Amino acid sequence: MIEQILADKVLEVQSMKVCPYKRTKPVLKPNFNDKINIIAEIKSKSPSYGNFILQKNIVEIYSKYAKAISVLTDNKYFGGSFEFLHEISKKTNLPILCKDFIIDKKQIDWAYNSGADIILLIVRALEKDKLRKLYDYACFLGLSVLIELHTENDLDKIDFDATIVGVNTRDLDTLKIDKNLAKKLISKIDAKIKIAESGVRNRNDIEEFLPYTNVFLIGEALLKSNDVESTFKELLCM
Ligand SMILES: O=C(O)c1ccccc1NCC(=O)[C@H](O)[C@H](O)COP(=O)(O)O
């Protein structure tokens, strides 16, 4: 799956124009100092789930309970766009994570100007040198960077001091969730902020990861909920 996504991304990047937006607000730094911290994700669809029906007041609810909002900007597989991120950034005071398959500086410029505060770099998607260059460029713009790992091999590509490191429980080829592999990997990371990403659906999943981290990137459980506030309360143990 990931090979196809990346091949499509190369074509998308080649046809990218200059971003029409100009960033006006300062870049926000995420704060994950609560007992449980949720980065709540907005996407219209995903390859593993299908289509989501987005509630009208979703940004408002997320802003009440989450510590940051993750916005998918990939269009083909997740139904997102930079325009969508730009609109969301105008409606919240939370830091925004631009979640995309970033392979080029141009995408970082779009993320920055559209209002993102954090970008995602997926280690599996990048050569070691490219990963470092994109990381340095995002830092130069003042953005935070979430470095995403899937396997232990990914660790070999990180020769810099990554502050925010996430472990995605979803295998990018099969799309299957493996929480045990993720827990093993997360315990090997020495980063200031560690994030458990994907497949966190309920309070039990949170409890399972709490010995390893207290920051969670959650999309599906919130997006398919009929009562998003109650789902937040369950996940946050309120
Ligand atoms: O979610 C997918 O189907 C997917 C497929 C291929 C590559 C990436 C994919 N997901 C990206 C993510 O990392 C998740 O959107 C994010 O961690 C939230 O996960 P979830 O809570 O399971 O929606």
PDB file of C-alpha atoms and ligand atoms in Angstrom:
ATOM      1  CA  MET A   1       0.000   0.000   0.000  1.00  0.00           C
ATOM      2  CA  ILE A   2       2.665   2.508   1.050  1.00  0.00           C
ATOM      3  CA  GLU A   3       4.623   2.066  -2.207  1.00  0.00           C
ATOM      4  CA  GLN A   4       1.532   3.055  -4.206  1.00  0.00           C
ATOM      5  CA  ILE A   5       0.808   6.030  -1.930  1.00  0.00           C
ATOM      6  CA  LEU A   6       4.396   7.256  -2.310  1.00  0.00           C
ATOM      7  CA  ALA A   7       4.364   6.821  -6.096  1.00  0.00           C
ATOM      8  CA  ASP A   8       1.185   8.924  -6.243  1.00  0.00           C
ATOM      9  CA  LYS A   9       2.777  11.494  -3.917  1.00  0.00           C
ATOM     10  CA  VAL A  10       5.741  11.958  -6.276  1.00  0.00           C
ATOM     11  CA  LEU A  11       3.323  12.897  -9.073  1.00  0.00           C
ATOM     12  CA  GLU A  12       1.315  15.165  -6.761  1.00  0.00           C
ATOM     13  CA  VAL A  13       4.435  17.025  -5.643  1.00  0.00           C
ATOM     14  CA  GLN A  14       5.588  17.514  -9.238  1.00  0.00           C
ATOM     15  CA  SER A  15       2.382  19.362 -10.045  1.00  0.00           C
ATOM     16  CA  MET A  16       2.227  21.441  -6.839  1.00  0.00           C
ATOM     17  CA  LYS A  17       1.963  25.193  -7.388  1.00  0.00           C
ATOM     18  CA  VAL A  18       2.971  27.958  -4.969  1.00  0.00           C
ATOM     19  CA  CYS A  19       0.756  28.007  -1.863  1.00  0.00           C
ATOM     20  CA  PRO A  20      -1.835  30.816  -2.139  1.00  0.00           C
ATOM     21  CA  TYR A  21      -1.938  31.319   1.648  1.00  0.00           C
ATOM     22  CA  LYS A  22       0.565  33.365   3.640  1.00  0.00           C
ATOM     23  CA  ARG A  23       1.079  32.435   7.262  1.00  0.00           C
ATOM     24  CA  THR A  24       0.132  35.259   9.610  1.00  0.00           C
ATOM     25  CA  LYS A  25      -0.072  33.572  13.030  1.00  0.00           C
ATOM     26  CA  PRO A  26       2.893  32.451  15.149  1.00  0.00           C
ATOM     27  CA  VAL A  27       3.832  28.781  15.208  1.00  0.00           C
ATOM     28  CA  LEU A  28       2.384  27.035  18.293  1.00  0.00           C
ATOM     29  CA  LYS A  29       4.397  24.513  20.312  1.00  0.00           C
ATOM     30  CA  PRO A  30       2.423  21.504  21.534  1.00  0.00           C
ATOM     31  CA  ASN A  31       2.044  20.958  25.248  1.00  0.00           C
ATOM     32  CA  PHE A  32       1.491  17.402  26.426  1.00  0.00           C
ATOM     33  CA  ASN A  33       1.628  17.920  30.181  1.00  0.00           C
ATOM     34  CA  ASP A  34      -1.663  16.293  31.150  1.00  0.00           C
ATOM     35  CA  LYS A  35      -2.035  12.773  32.538  1.00  0.00           C
ATOM     36  CA  ILE A  36      -3.428  11.663  29.170  1.00  0.00           C
ATOM     37  CA  ASN A  37      -2.917  13.791  26.051  1.00  0.00           C
ATOM     38  CA  ILE A  38      -4.837  13.263  22.833  1.00  0.00           C
ATOM     39  CA  ILE A  39      -3.945  14.500  19.375  1.00  0.00           C
ATOM     40  CA  ALA A  40      -7.341  14.196  17.706  1.00  0.00           C
ATOM     41  CA  GLU A  41      -7.394  13.475  13.997  1.00  0.00           C
ATOM     42  CA  ILE A  42      -9.692  14.741  11.259  1.00  0.00           C
ATOM     43  CA  LYS A  43      -9.927  12.845   7.977  1.00  0.00           C
ATOM     44  CA  SER A  44     -12.814  12.228   5.577  1.00  0.00           C
ATOM     45  CA  LYS A  45     -11.789   8.650   4.844  1.00  0.00           C
ATOM     46  CA  SER A  46      -8.974   6.163   5.331  1.00  0.00           C
ATOM     47  CA  PRO A  47      -7.882   3.062   3.407  1.00  0.00           C
ATOM     48  CA  SER A  48      -8.414   0.869   6.485  1.00  0.00           C
ATOM     49  CA  TYR A  49     -11.859   2.191   7.495  1.00  0.00           C
ATOM     50  CA  GLY A  50     -13.595   3.793   4.507  1.00  0.00           C
ATOM     51  CA  ASN A  51     -15.636   7.019   4.660  1.00  0.00           C
ATOM     52  CA  PHE A  52     -16.278   9.032   7.816  1.00  0.00           C
ATOM     53  CA  ILE A  53     -19.160  11.467   8.237  1.00  0.00           C
ATOM     54  CA  LEU A  54     -17.606  14.602   9.738  1.00  0.00           C
ATOM     55  CA  GLN A  55     -19.761  16.396  12.302  1.00  0.00           C
ATOM     56  CA  LYS A  56     -20.227  20.134  11.743  1.00  0.00           C
ATOM     57  CA  ASN A  57     -18.877  21.129  15.174  1.00  0.00           C
ATOM     58  CA  ILE A  58     -15.999  18.646  15.242  1.00  0.00           C
ATOM     59  CA  VAL A  59     -13.255  21.315  15.519  1.00  0.00           C
ATOM     60  CA  GLU A  60     -15.103  22.944  18.404  1.00  0.00           C
ATOM     61  CA  ILE A  61     -15.388  19.626  20.306  1.00  0.00           C
ATOM     62  CA  TYR A  62     -11.796  18.632  19.553  1.00  0.00           C
ATOM     63  CA  SER A  63     -10.631  22.056  20.774  1.00  0.00           C
ATOM     64  CA  LYS A  64     -12.306  21.391  24.123  1.00  0.00           C
ATOM     65  CA  TYR A  65     -10.658  18.021  24.863  1.00  0.00           C
ATOM     66  CA  ALA A  66      -7.594  17.517  22.663  1.00  0.00           C
ATOM     67  CA  LYS A  67      -4.062  18.948  22.973  1.00  0.00           C
ATOM     68  CA  ALA A  68      -3.517  19.200  19.200  1.00  0.00           C
ATOM     69  CA  ILE A  69      -5.476  18.456  16.015  1.00  0.00           C
ATOM     70  CA  SER A  70      -4.106  16.213  13.281  1.00  0.00           C
ATOM     71  CA  VAL A  71      -5.398  17.026   9.806  1.00  0.00           C
ATOM     72  CA  LEU A  72      -4.890  14.700   6.871  1.00  0.00           C
ATOM     73  CA  THR A  73      -3.984  16.748   3.802  1.00  0.00           C
ATOM     74  CA  ASP A  74      -3.603  13.810   1.414  1.00  0.00           C
ATOM     75  CA  ASN A  75      -6.551  13.872  -0.953  1.00  0.00           C
ATOM     76  CA  LYS A  76      -6.558  10.573  -2.809  1.00  0.00           C
ATOM     77  CA  TYR A  77      -6.435   8.206   0.175  1.00  0.00           C
ATOM     78  CA  PHE A  78      -7.735  10.371   3.053  1.00  0.00           C
ATOM     79  CA  GLY A  79      -9.970  12.949   1.367  1.00  0.00           C
ATOM     80  CA  GLY A  80      -8.047  15.916   2.789  1.00  0.00           C
ATOM     81  CA  SER A  81      -6.347  19.028   1.403  1.00  0.00           C
ATOM     82  CA  PHE A  82      -4.250  21.994   2.512  1.00  0.00           C
ATOM     83  CA  GLU A  83      -7.343  24.154   2.032  1.00  0.00           C
ATOM     84  CA  PHE A  84      -9.103  21.944   4.586  1.00  0.00           C
ATOM     85  CA  LEU A  85      -6.185  22.358   7.025  1.00  0.00           C
ATOM     86  CA  HIS A  86      -6.213  26.118   6.443  1.00  0.00           C
ATOM     87  CA  GLU A  87      -9.927  26.313   7.303  1.00  0.00           C
ATOM     88  CA  ILE A  88      -9.471  24.225  10.457  1.00  0.00           C
ATOM     89  CA  SER A  89      -6.497  26.307  11.616  1.00  0.00           C
ATOM     90  CA  LYS A  90      -8.740  29.403  11.556  1.00  0.00           C
ATOM     91  CA  LYS A  91     -11.250  27.712  13.884  1.00  0.00           C
ATOM     92  CA  THR A  92      -8.971  26.548  16.717  1.00  0.00           C
ATOM     93  CA  ASN A  93      -6.230  27.749  19.029  1.00  0.00           C
ATOM     94  CA  LEU A  94      -4.712  24.278  19.267  1.00  0.00           C
ATOM     95  CA  PRO A  95      -1.517  23.348  17.418  1.00  0.00           C
ATOM     96  CA  ILE A  96      -2.245  21.650  14.092  1.00  0.00           C
ATOM     97  CA  LEU A  97      -0.373  18.589  12.855  1.00  0.00           C
ATOM     98  CA  CYS A  98      -0.177  18.332   9.076  1.00  0.00           C
ATOM     99  CA  LYS A  99      -0.480  14.601   8.462  1.00  0.00           C
ATOM    100  CA  ASP A 100       0.670  13.707   4.992  1.00  0.00           C
ATOM    101  CA  PHE A 101       3.302  11.639   3.237  1.00  0.00           C
ATOM    102  CA  ILE A 102       5.928  14.371   3.090  1.00  0.00           C
ATOM    103  CA  ILE A 103       8.714  13.722   0.620  1.00  0.00           C
ATOM    104  CA  ASP A 104       9.553  17.265  -0.500  1.00  0.00           C
ATOM    105  CA  LYS A 105      10.247  20.755   0.875  1.00  0.00           C
ATOM    106  CA  LYS A 106       7.322  22.145  -1.158  1.00  0.00           C
ATOM    107  CA  GLN A 107       4.862  20.223   1.026  1.00  0.00           C
ATOM    108  CA  ILE A 108       6.448  21.742   4.156  1.00  0.00           C
ATOM    109  CA  ASP A 109       6.007  25.237   2.679  1.00  0.00           C
ATOM    110  CA  TRP A 110       2.340  24.463   2.008  1.00  0.00           C
ATOM    111  CA  ALA A 111       1.874  23.073   5.525  1.00  0.00           C
ATOM    112  CA  TYR A 112       3.543  26.118   7.093  1.00  0.00           C
ATOM    113  CA  ASN A 113       1.567  28.679   5.087  1.00  0.00           C
ATOM    114  CA  SER A 114      -1.713  26.820   5.527  1.00  0.00           C
ATOM    115  CA  GLY A 115      -1.351  27.103   9.305  1.00  0.00           C
ATOM    116  CA  ALA A 116       0.279  23.853  10.458  1.00  0.00           C
ATOM    117  CA  ASP A 117       2.460  23.929  13.579  1.00  0.00           C
ATOM    118  CA  ILE A 118       3.751  20.367  13.395  1.00  0.00           C
ATOM    119  CA  ILE A 119       4.585  18.218  10.392  1.00  0.00           C
ATOM    120  CA  LEU A 120       4.861  14.462  10.101  1.00  0.00           C
ATOM    121  CA  LEU A 121       7.907  12.748   8.647  1.00  0.00           C
ATOM    122  CA  ILE A 122       7.437   9.005   8.099  1.00  0.00           C
ATOM    123  CA  VAL A 123      10.877   7.411   8.361  1.00  0.00           C
ATOM    124  CA  ARG A 124       9.915   4.456   6.138  1.00  0.00           C
ATOM    125  CA  ALA A 125       9.021   6.890   3.331  1.00  0.00           C
ATOM    126  CA  LEU A 126      12.385   8.664   3.226  1.00  0.00           C
ATOM    127  CA  GLU A 127      16.065   8.009   2.606  1.00  0.00           C
ATOM    128  CA  LYS A 128      18.249   8.881   5.593  1.00  0.00           C
ATOM    129  CA  ASP A 129      19.704  12.074   4.033  1.00  0.00           C
ATOM    130  CA  LYS A 130      16.318  13.287   2.839  1.00  0.00           C
ATOM    131  CA  LEU A 131      14.813  12.693   6.279  1.00  0.00           C
ATOM    132  CA  ARG A 132      17.508  14.864   7.841  1.00  0.00           C
ATOM    133  CA  LYS A 133      17.156  17.629   5.226  1.00  0.00           C
ATOM    134  CA  LEU A 134      13.372  17.825   5.600  1.00  0.00           C
ATOM    135  CA  TYR A 135      13.685  17.724   9.398  1.00  0.00           C
ATOM    136  CA  ASP A 136      16.192  20.593   9.369  1.00  0.00           C
ATOM    137  CA  TYR A 137      14.051  22.626   6.964  1.00  0.00           C
ATOM    138  CA  ALA A 138      10.929  22.271   9.124  1.00  0.00           C
ATOM    139  CA  CYS A 139      12.929  23.251  12.226  1.00  0.00           C
ATOM    140  CA  PHE A 140      14.314  26.266  10.353  1.00  0.00           C
ATOM    141  CA  LEU A 141      10.695  27.415   9.790  1.00  0.00           C
ATOM    142  CA  GLY A 142      10.034  26.969  13.511  1.00  0.00           C
ATOM    143  CA  LEU A 143       7.753  23.960  13.045  1.00  0.00           C
ATOM    144  CA  SER A 144       7.759  20.951  15.358  1.00  0.00           C
ATOM    145  CA  VAL A 145       8.332  17.592  13.694  1.00  0.00           C
ATOM    146  CA  LEU A 146       6.728  14.259  14.517  1.00  0.00           C
ATOM    147  CA  ILE A 147       9.136  11.542  13.433  1.00  0.00           C
ATOM    148  CA  GLU A 148       7.100   8.398  12.799  1.00  0.00           C
ATOM    149  CA  LEU A 149       8.519   4.898  13.217  1.00  0.00           C
ATOM    150  CA  HIS A 150       7.061   1.553  12.233  1.00  0.00           C
ATOM    151  CA  THR A 151       9.897  -0.913  12.813  1.00  0.00           C
ATOM    152  CA  GLU A 152      13.184  -1.160  14.633  1.00  0.00           C
ATOM    153  CA  ASN A 153      15.033  -0.706  11.311  1.00  0.00           C
ATOM    154  CA  ASP A 154      13.687   2.858  11.175  1.00  0.00           C
ATOM    155  CA  LEU A 155      15.847   3.722  14.205  1.00  0.00           C
ATOM    156  CA  ASP A 156      19.022   3.393  12.068  1.00  0.00           C
ATOM    157  CA  LYS A 157      17.990   6.419  10.010  1.00  0.00           C
ATOM    158  CA  ILE A 158      17.737   8.780  12.970  1.00  0.00           C
ATOM    159  CA  ASP A 159      21.121  10.341  13.695  1.00  0.00           C
ATOM    160  CA  PHE A 160      19.707  13.596  15.106  1.00  0.00           C
ATOM    161  CA  ASP A 161      18.020  14.577  18.323  1.00  0.00           C
ATOM    162  CA  ALA A 162      14.346  14.054  17.482  1.00  0.00           C
ATOM    163  CA  THR A 163      12.194  15.616  20.192  1.00  0.00           C
ATOM    164  CA  ILE A 164       8.846  14.126  19.137  1.00  0.00           C
ATOM    165  CA  VAL A 165       8.824  10.509  18.048  1.00  0.00           C
ATOM    166  CA  GLY A 166       5.713   8.485  17.296  1.00  0.00           C
ATOM    167  CA  VAL A 167       5.287   4.775  16.854  1.00  0.00           C
ATOM    168  CA  ASN A 168       2.537   3.824  14.455  1.00  0.00           C
ATOM    169  CA  THR A 169       0.955   0.494  15.322  1.00  0.00           C
ATOM    170  CA  ARG A 170      -0.319   0.103  11.727  1.00  0.00           C
ATOM    171  CA  ASP A 171       1.799  -1.894   9.297  1.00  0.00           C
ATOM    172  CA  LEU A 172       2.039   0.246   6.170  1.00  0.00           C
ATOM    173  CA  ASP A 173       1.876  -2.759   3.824  1.00  0.00           C
ATOM    174  CA  THR A 174      -0.883  -4.855   5.390  1.00  0.00           C
ATOM    175  CA  LEU A 175      -2.611  -2.016   7.361  1.00  0.00           C
ATOM    176  CA  LYS A 176      -2.879  -4.420  10.306  1.00  0.00           C
ATOM    177  CA  ILE A 177      -2.512  -3.075  13.855  1.00  0.00           C
ATOM    178  CA  ASP A 178       0.194  -4.625  16.058  1.00  0.00           C
ATOM    179  CA  LYS A 179       0.142  -3.055  19.507  1.00  0.00           C
ATOM    180  CA  ASN A 180       2.763  -5.425  20.940  1.00  0.00           C
ATOM    181  CA  LEU A 181       5.320  -4.520  18.291  1.00  0.00           C
ATOM    182  CA  ALA A 182       4.563  -0.836  18.902  1.00  0.00           C
ATOM    183  CA  LYS A 183       5.022  -1.174  22.680  1.00  0.00           C
ATOM    184  CA  LYS A 184       8.359  -2.939  22.183  1.00  0.00           C
ATOM    185  CA  LEU A 185       9.537  -0.222  19.807  1.00  0.00           C
ATOM    186  CA  ILE A 186       8.300   2.667  21.942  1.00  0.00           C
ATOM    187  CA  SER A 187      10.280   1.349  24.922  1.00  0.00           C
ATOM    188  CA  LYS A 188      13.476   1.572  22.843  1.00  0.00           C
ATOM    189  CA  ILE A 189      13.018   5.251  22.034  1.00  0.00           C
ATOM    190  CA  ASP A 190      14.735   7.973  23.952  1.00  0.00           C
ATOM    191  CA  ALA A 191      12.716  11.062  22.980  1.00  0.00           C
ATOM    192  CA  LYS A 192      11.238  13.871  25.055  1.00  0.00           C
ATOM    193  CA  ILE A 193       7.761  13.228  23.653  1.00  0.00           C
ATOM    194  CA  LYS A 194       6.652   9.741  22.588  1.00  0.00           C
ATOM    195  CA  ILE A 195       3.360   9.208  20.791  1.00  0.00           C
ATOM    196  CA  ALA A 196       1.307   6.043  20.285  1.00  0.00           C
ATOM    197  CA  GLU A 197      -0.378   6.329  16.891  1.00  0.00           C
ATOM    198  CA  SER A 198      -3.240   4.361  15.306  1.00  0.00           C
ATOM    199  CA  GLY A 199      -5.502   1.632  16.615  1.00  0.00           C
ATOM    200  CA  VAL A 200      -6.222   3.305  19.972  1.00  0.00           C
ATOM    201  CA  ARG A 201      -9.973   2.751  20.218  1.00  0.00           C
ATOM    202  CA  ASN A 202     -10.969   2.711  23.891  1.00  0.00           C
ATOM    203  CA  ARG A 203      -9.942   3.080  27.508  1.00  0.00           C
ATOM    204  CA  ASN A 204      -8.333  -0.405  27.555  1.00  0.00           C
ATOM    205  CA  ASP A 205      -6.011   0.556  24.712  1.00  0.00           C
ATOM    206  CA  ILE A 206      -5.017   3.710  26.593  1.00  0.00           C
ATOM    207  CA  GLU A 207      -4.305   1.689  29.776  1.00  0.00           C
ATOM    208  CA  GLU A 208      -2.233  -0.755  27.741  1.00  0.00           C
ATOM    209  CA  PHE A 209       0.018   2.038  26.440  1.00  0.00           C
ATOM    210  CA  LEU A 210       0.204   4.162  29.592  1.00  0.00           C
ATOM    211  CA  PRO A 211       3.348   2.432  30.950  1.00  0.00           C
ATOM    212  CA  TYR A 212       5.060   3.515  27.700  1.00  0.00           C
ATOM    213  CA  THR A 213       3.557   6.914  26.894  1.00  0.00           C
ATOM    214  CA  ASN A 214       0.719   9.289  27.727  1.00  0.00           C
ATOM    215  CA  VAL A 215       0.353  10.923  24.301  1.00  0.00           C
ATOM    216  CA  PHE A 216      -2.023   9.332  21.771  1.00  0.00           C
ATOM    217  CA  LEU A 217      -2.881  10.113  18.164  1.00  0.00           C
ATOM    218  CA  ILE A 218      -6.496   9.050  17.697  1.00  0.00           C
ATOM    219  CA  GLY A 219      -8.689   9.301  14.620  1.00  0.00           C
ATOM    220  CA  GLU A 220     -11.106   6.466  13.944  1.00  0.00           C
ATOM    221  CA  ALA A 221     -12.480   6.059  17.493  1.00  0.00           C
ATOM    222  CA  LEU A 222     -13.501   9.736  17.574  1.00  0.00           C
ATOM    223  CA  LEU A 223     -14.628  10.040  13.971  1.00  0.00           C
ATOM    224  CA  LYS A 224     -16.990   7.066  14.063  1.00  0.00           C
ATOM    225  CA  SER A 225     -18.412   7.941  17.472  1.00  0.00           C
ATOM    226  CA  ASN A 226     -22.049   9.036  17.740  1.00  0.00           C
ATOM    227  CA  ASP A 227     -21.124  10.974  20.863  1.00  0.00           C
ATOM    228  CA  VAL A 228     -17.625  12.425  20.474  1.00  0.00           C
ATOM    229  CA  GLU A 229     -17.653  14.199  23.859  1.00  0.00           C
ATOM    230  CA  SER A 230     -18.416  10.914  25.674  1.00  0.00           C
ATOM    231  CA  THR A 231     -15.704   9.131  23.709  1.00  0.00           C
ATOM    232  CA  PHE A 232     -13.200  11.807  24.742  1.00  0.00           C
ATOM    233  CA  LYS A 233     -14.345  11.472  28.359  1.00  0.00           C
ATOM    234  CA  GLU A 234     -13.911   7.688  28.236  1.00  0.00           C
ATOM    235  CA  LEU A 235     -10.450   7.959  26.648  1.00  0.00           C
ATOM    236  CA  LEU A 236      -9.345  10.695  29.052  1.00  0.00           C
ATOM    237  CA  CYS A 237     -10.891   8.890  32.028  1.00  0.00           C
ATOM    238  CA  MET A 238     -12.921  11.975  33.042  1.00  0.00           C
TER     239      MET A 238
HETATM  240  O1  LIG B   1      -5.371   4.737   8.456  1.00  0.00           O
HETATM  241  C1  LIG B   1      -5.054   4.113   7.433  1.00  0.00           C
HETATM  242  O2  LIG B   1      -5.805   3.331   6.848  1.00  0.00           O
HETATM  243  C2  LIG B   1      -3.672   4.296   6.831  1.00  0.00           C
HETATM  244  C3  LIG B   1      -3.335   3.612   5.683  1.00  0.00           C
HETATM  245  C4  LIG B   1      -2.098   3.784   5.103  1.00  0.00           C
HETATM  246  C5  LIG B   1      -1.178   4.646   5.658  1.00  0.00           C
HETATM  247  C6  LIG B   1      -1.509   5.358   6.820  1.00  0.00           C
HETATM  248  C7  LIG B   1      -2.729   5.166   7.404  1.00  0.00           C
HETATM  249  N1  LIG B   1      -3.105   5.867   8.519  1.00  0.00           N
HETATM  250  C8  LIG B   1      -2.428   7.031   8.965  1.00  0.00           C
HETATM  251  C9  LIG B   1      -2.395   7.149  10.423  1.00  0.00           C
HETATM  252  O3  LIG B   1      -1.316   7.149  10.949  1.00  0.00           O
HETATM  253  C10 LIG B   1      -3.665   7.282  11.196  1.00  0.00           C
HETATM  254  O4  LIG B   1      -4.497   8.105  10.446  1.00  0.00           O
HETATM  255  C11 LIG B   1      -3.509   7.864  12.606  1.00  0.00           C
HETATM  256  O5  LIG B   1      -2.461   7.319  13.316  1.00  0.00           O
HETATM  257  C12 LIG B   1      -4.812   7.674  13.389  1.00  0.00           C
HETATM  258  O6  LIG B   1      -5.128   6.307  13.447  1.00  0.00           O
HETATM  259  P1  LIG B   1      -6.574   5.780  13.858  1.00  0.00           P
HETATM  260  O7  LIG B   1      -6.844   6.230  15.264  1.00  0.00           O
HETATM  261  O8  LIG B   1      -6.475   4.295  13.787  1.00  0.00           O
HETATM  262  O9  LIG B   1      -7.550   6.368  12.902  1.00  0.00           O
END
